[in-house]
CSV table of C-alpha atoms in Angstrom, one decimal:
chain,number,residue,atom,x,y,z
A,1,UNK,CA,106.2,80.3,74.9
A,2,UNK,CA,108.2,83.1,73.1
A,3,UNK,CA,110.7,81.6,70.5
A,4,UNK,CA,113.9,82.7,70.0
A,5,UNK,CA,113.8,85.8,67.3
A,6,UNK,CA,110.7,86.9,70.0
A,7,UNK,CA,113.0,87.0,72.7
A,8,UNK,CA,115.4,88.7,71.3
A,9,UNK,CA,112.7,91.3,70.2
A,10,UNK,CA,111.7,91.4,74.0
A,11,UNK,CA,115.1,91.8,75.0
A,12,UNK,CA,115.6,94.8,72.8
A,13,UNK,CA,112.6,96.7,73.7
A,14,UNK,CA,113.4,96.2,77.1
A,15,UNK,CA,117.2,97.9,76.3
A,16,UNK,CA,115.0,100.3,74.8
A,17,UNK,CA,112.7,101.1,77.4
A,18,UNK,CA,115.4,101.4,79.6
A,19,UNK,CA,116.8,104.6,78.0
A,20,UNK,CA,113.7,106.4,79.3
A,21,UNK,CA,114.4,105.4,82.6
A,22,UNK,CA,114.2,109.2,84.7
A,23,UNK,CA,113.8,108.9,88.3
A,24,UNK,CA,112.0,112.0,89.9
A,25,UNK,CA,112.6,113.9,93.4
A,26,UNK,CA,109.0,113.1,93.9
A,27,UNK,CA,109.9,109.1,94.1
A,28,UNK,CA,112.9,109.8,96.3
A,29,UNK,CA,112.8,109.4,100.0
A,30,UNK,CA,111.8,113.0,101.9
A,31,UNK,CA,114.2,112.4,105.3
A,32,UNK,CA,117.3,110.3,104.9
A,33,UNK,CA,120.0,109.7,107.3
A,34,UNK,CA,123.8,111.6,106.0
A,35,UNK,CA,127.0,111.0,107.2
A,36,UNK,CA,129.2,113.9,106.9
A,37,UNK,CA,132.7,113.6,106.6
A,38,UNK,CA,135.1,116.8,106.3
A,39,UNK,CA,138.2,117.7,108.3
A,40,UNK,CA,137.1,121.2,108.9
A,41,UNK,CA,134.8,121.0,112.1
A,42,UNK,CA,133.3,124.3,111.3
A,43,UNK,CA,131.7,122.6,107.5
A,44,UNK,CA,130.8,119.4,109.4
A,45,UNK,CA,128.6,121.8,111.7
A,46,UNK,CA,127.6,124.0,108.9
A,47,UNK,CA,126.8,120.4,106.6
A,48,UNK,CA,124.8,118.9,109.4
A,49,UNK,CA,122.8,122.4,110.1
A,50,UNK,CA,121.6,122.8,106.7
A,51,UNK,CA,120.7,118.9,106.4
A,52,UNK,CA,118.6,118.9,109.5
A,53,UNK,CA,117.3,122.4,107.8
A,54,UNK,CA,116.4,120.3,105.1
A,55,UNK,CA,114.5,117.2,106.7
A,56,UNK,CA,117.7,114.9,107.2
A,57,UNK,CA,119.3,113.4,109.6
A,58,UNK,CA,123.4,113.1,110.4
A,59,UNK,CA,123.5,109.4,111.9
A,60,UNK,CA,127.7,110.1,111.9
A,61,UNK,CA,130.7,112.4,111.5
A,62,UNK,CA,134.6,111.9,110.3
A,63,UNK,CA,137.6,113.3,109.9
A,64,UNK,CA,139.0,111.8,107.0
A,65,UNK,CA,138.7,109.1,104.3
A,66,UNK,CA,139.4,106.4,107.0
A,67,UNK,CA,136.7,107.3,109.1
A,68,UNK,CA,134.7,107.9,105.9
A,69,UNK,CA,134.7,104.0,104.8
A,70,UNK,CA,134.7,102.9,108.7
A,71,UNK,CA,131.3,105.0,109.3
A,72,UNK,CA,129.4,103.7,106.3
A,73,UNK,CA,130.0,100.2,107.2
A,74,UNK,CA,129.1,100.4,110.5
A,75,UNK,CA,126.4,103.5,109.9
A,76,UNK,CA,124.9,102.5,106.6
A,77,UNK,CA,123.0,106.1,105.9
A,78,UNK,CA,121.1,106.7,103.1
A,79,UNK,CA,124.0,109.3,101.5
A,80,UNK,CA,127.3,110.6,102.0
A,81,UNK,CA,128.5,113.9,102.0
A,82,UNK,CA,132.2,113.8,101.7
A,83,UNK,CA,135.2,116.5,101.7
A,84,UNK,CA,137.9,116.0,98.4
A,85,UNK,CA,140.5,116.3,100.3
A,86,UNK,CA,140.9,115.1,103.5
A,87,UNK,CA,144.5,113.7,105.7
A,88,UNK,CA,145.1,109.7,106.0
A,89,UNK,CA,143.2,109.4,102.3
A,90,UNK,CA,141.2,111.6,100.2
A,91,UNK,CA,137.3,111.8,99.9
A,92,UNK,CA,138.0,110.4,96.4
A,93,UNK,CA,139.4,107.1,97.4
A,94,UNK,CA,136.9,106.7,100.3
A,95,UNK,CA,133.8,107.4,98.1
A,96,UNK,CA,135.1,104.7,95.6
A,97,UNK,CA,135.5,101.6,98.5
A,98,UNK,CA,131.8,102.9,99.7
A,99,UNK,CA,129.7,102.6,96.6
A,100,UNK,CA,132.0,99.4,95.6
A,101,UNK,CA,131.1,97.9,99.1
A,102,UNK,CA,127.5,99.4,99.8
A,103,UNK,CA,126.1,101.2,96.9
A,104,UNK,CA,125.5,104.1,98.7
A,105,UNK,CA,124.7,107.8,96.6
A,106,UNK,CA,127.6,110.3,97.3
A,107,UNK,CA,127.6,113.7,96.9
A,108,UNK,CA,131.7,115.3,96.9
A,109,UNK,CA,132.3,118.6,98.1
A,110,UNK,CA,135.3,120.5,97.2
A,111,UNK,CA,136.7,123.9,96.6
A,112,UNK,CA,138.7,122.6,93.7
A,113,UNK,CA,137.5,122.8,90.2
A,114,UNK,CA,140.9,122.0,88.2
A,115,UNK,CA,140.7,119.5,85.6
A,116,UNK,CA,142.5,116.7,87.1
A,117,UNK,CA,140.2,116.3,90.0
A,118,UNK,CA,137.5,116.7,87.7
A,119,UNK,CA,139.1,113.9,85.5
A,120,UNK,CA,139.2,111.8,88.7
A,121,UNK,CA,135.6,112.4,89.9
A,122,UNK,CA,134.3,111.3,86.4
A,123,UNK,CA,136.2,108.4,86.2
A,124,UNK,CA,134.7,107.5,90.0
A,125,UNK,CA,131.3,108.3,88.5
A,126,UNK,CA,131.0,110.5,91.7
A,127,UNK,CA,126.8,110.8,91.7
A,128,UNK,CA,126.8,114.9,92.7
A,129,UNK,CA,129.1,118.1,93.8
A,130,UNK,CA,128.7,120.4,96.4
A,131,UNK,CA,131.0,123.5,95.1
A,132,UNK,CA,132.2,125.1,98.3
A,133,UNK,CA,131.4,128.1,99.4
A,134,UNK,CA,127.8,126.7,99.1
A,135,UNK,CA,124.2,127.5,100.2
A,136,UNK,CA,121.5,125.3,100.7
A,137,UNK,CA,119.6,125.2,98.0
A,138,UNK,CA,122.6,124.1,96.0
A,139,UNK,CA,123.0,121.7,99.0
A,140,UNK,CA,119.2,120.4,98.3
A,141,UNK,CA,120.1,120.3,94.4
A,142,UNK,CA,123.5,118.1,95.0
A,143,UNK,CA,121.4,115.5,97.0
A,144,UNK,CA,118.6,115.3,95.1
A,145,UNK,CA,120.7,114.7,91.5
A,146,UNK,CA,122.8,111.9,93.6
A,147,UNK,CA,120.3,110.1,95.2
A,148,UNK,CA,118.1,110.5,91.0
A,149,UNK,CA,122.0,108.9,89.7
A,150,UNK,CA,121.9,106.5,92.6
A,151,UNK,CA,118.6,105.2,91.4
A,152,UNK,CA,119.2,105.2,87.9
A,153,UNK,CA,121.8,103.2,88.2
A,154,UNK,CA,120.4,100.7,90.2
A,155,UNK,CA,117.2,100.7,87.6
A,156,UNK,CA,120.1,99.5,84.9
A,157,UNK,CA,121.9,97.2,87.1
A,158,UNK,CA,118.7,95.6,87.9
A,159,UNK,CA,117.8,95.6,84.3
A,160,UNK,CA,121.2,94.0,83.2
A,161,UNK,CA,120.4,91.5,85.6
A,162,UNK,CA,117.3,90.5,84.0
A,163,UNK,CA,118.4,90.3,80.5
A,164,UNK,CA,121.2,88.3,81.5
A,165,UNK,CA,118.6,85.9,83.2
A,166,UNK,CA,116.7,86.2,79.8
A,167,UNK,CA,119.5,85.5,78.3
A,168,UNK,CA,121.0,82.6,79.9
A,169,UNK,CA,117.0,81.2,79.7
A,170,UNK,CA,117.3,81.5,75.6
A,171,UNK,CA,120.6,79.6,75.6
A,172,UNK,CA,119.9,76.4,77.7
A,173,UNK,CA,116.4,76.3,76.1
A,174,UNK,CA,117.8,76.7,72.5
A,175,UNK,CA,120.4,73.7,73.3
A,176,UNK,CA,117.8,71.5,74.7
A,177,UNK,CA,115.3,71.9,72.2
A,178,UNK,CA,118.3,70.9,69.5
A,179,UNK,CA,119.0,67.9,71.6
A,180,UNK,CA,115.6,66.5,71.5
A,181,UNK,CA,115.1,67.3,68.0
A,182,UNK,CA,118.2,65.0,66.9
A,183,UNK,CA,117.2,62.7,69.7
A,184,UNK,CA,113.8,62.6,68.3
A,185,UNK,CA,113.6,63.7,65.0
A,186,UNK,CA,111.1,66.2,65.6
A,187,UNK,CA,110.7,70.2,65.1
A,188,UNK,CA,111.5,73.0,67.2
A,189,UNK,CA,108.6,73.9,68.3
A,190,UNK,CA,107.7,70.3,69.1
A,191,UNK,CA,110.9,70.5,70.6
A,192,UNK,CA,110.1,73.5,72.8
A,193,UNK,CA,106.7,72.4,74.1
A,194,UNK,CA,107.8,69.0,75.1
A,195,UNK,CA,110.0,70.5,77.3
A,196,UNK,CA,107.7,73.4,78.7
A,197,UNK,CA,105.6,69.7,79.7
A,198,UNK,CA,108.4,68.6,81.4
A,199,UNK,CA,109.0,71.4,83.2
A,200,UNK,CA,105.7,71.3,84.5
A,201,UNK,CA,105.5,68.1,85.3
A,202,UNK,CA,108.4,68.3,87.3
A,203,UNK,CA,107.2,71.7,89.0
A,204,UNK,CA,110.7,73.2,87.6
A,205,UNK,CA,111.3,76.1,86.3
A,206,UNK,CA,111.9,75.8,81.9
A,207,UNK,CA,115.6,76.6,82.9
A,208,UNK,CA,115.7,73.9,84.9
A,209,UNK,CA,114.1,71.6,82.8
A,210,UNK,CA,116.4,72.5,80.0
A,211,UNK,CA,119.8,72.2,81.9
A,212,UNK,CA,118.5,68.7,83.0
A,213,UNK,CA,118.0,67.7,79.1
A,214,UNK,CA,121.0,69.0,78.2
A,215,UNK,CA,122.6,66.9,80.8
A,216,UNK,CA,121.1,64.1,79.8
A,217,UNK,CA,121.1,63.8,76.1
A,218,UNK,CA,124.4,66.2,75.4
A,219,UNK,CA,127.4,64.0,74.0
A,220,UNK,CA,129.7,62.5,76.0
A,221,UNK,CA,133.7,63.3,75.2
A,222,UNK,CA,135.0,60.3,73.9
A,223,UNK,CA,138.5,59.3,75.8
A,224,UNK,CA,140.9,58.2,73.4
A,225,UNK,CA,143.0,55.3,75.9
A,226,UNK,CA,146.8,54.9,74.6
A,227,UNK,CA,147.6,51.8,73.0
């Protein structure tokens, strides 16, 4: 059983660790299934030639931002290659409800390349950009830098997840083991592996175990009745 400043240590190197996190096209899929979505028809055909060129498939096609969100739900491809700006609402706005809703990588084409939509693409934390005109290596390039973002961030976000299950396993321990050591009068680590006992003797997990303790033995508020 790690004690606390051992945890903490663990739950540092871990942070740590996760600054070298560097996905590689090698780990990404080879064939993944696109939606396209541009209000030109002649760059939705051009879009979809070059991504069968490249291995992919196009499971869909819109016209705008509407269609954009109403395609991945139904759709939910792999990646979506999506036009700035598009009629009914913008490429932006679309690709913002789709990775809030389905997490899905994004690569933004546009022909613009003024501040403010690059201000706004930041902000969105777009993954990649297709500058338009384009070719298809710099098609290739865009999806293999979104789909590298899309799995970085999903290697933090599971990471986050785990320290804050580390986390809320150091807390609940910590009060538990101060509760039987008042309770008892004995050490923390006495403390600590009378409850990983419990814990097994209940087939529970040491969270478990703890939240039950603390339950149990934590004071009561006392209620102060009106005279």
């Amino acid at each position: 059983m790690l004690n606390t400043a051992e945890r903490m240590d663990s739950q540092i190197s871990n942070l740590i660790r996760l600054e070298g996190y560097n996905a590689t096209a090698q780990e990404l899929p080879t064939a993944l299934s696109v939606l396209v979505v541009d209000d030109e028809p002649l760059m939705v055909e051009l879009l979809s030639r070059t991504l069968k060129d490249l291995g992919h498939e196009t499971v869909a096609t819109g016209r705008d931002g509407t269609e954009a969100v109403e395609l991945a739900r139904k759709f939910r491809p792999d990646l979506v290659v999506i036009d700035y700006a598009m009629p009914v609402m913008d490429g932006l706005e679309a690709a913002e409800i789709i990775m809030k809703e389905l997490s899905v990588p994004i690569v933004l084409s546009t022909g613009r390349t003024d501040d403010e939509t690059l201000q706004r693409a930041r902000k969105a934390d777009i993954h990649a950009y297709l500058v338009k005109p384009f070719h298809r290596e710099q098609l290739k390039t865009a999806i293999t830098m979104a789909m590298v973002r899309h799995h970085e961030n999903l290697a933090t976000q599971a990471k986050i997840a785990e320290l804050q299950d580390e986390l809320a396993v150091v807390k609940a321990v910590d009060l538990a083991a101060s509760l039987l050591m008042e309770k008892f009068r004995i050490d923390r680590q006495d403390a600590i592996e009378k409850l990983e006992t419990a814990a097994r003797a209940r087939s529970c997990s040491l969270l478990d175990a703890s939240r039950a303790v603390a339950a149990t033995l934590a004071p009561r508020p006392i209620v102060q009745h009106a005279v």
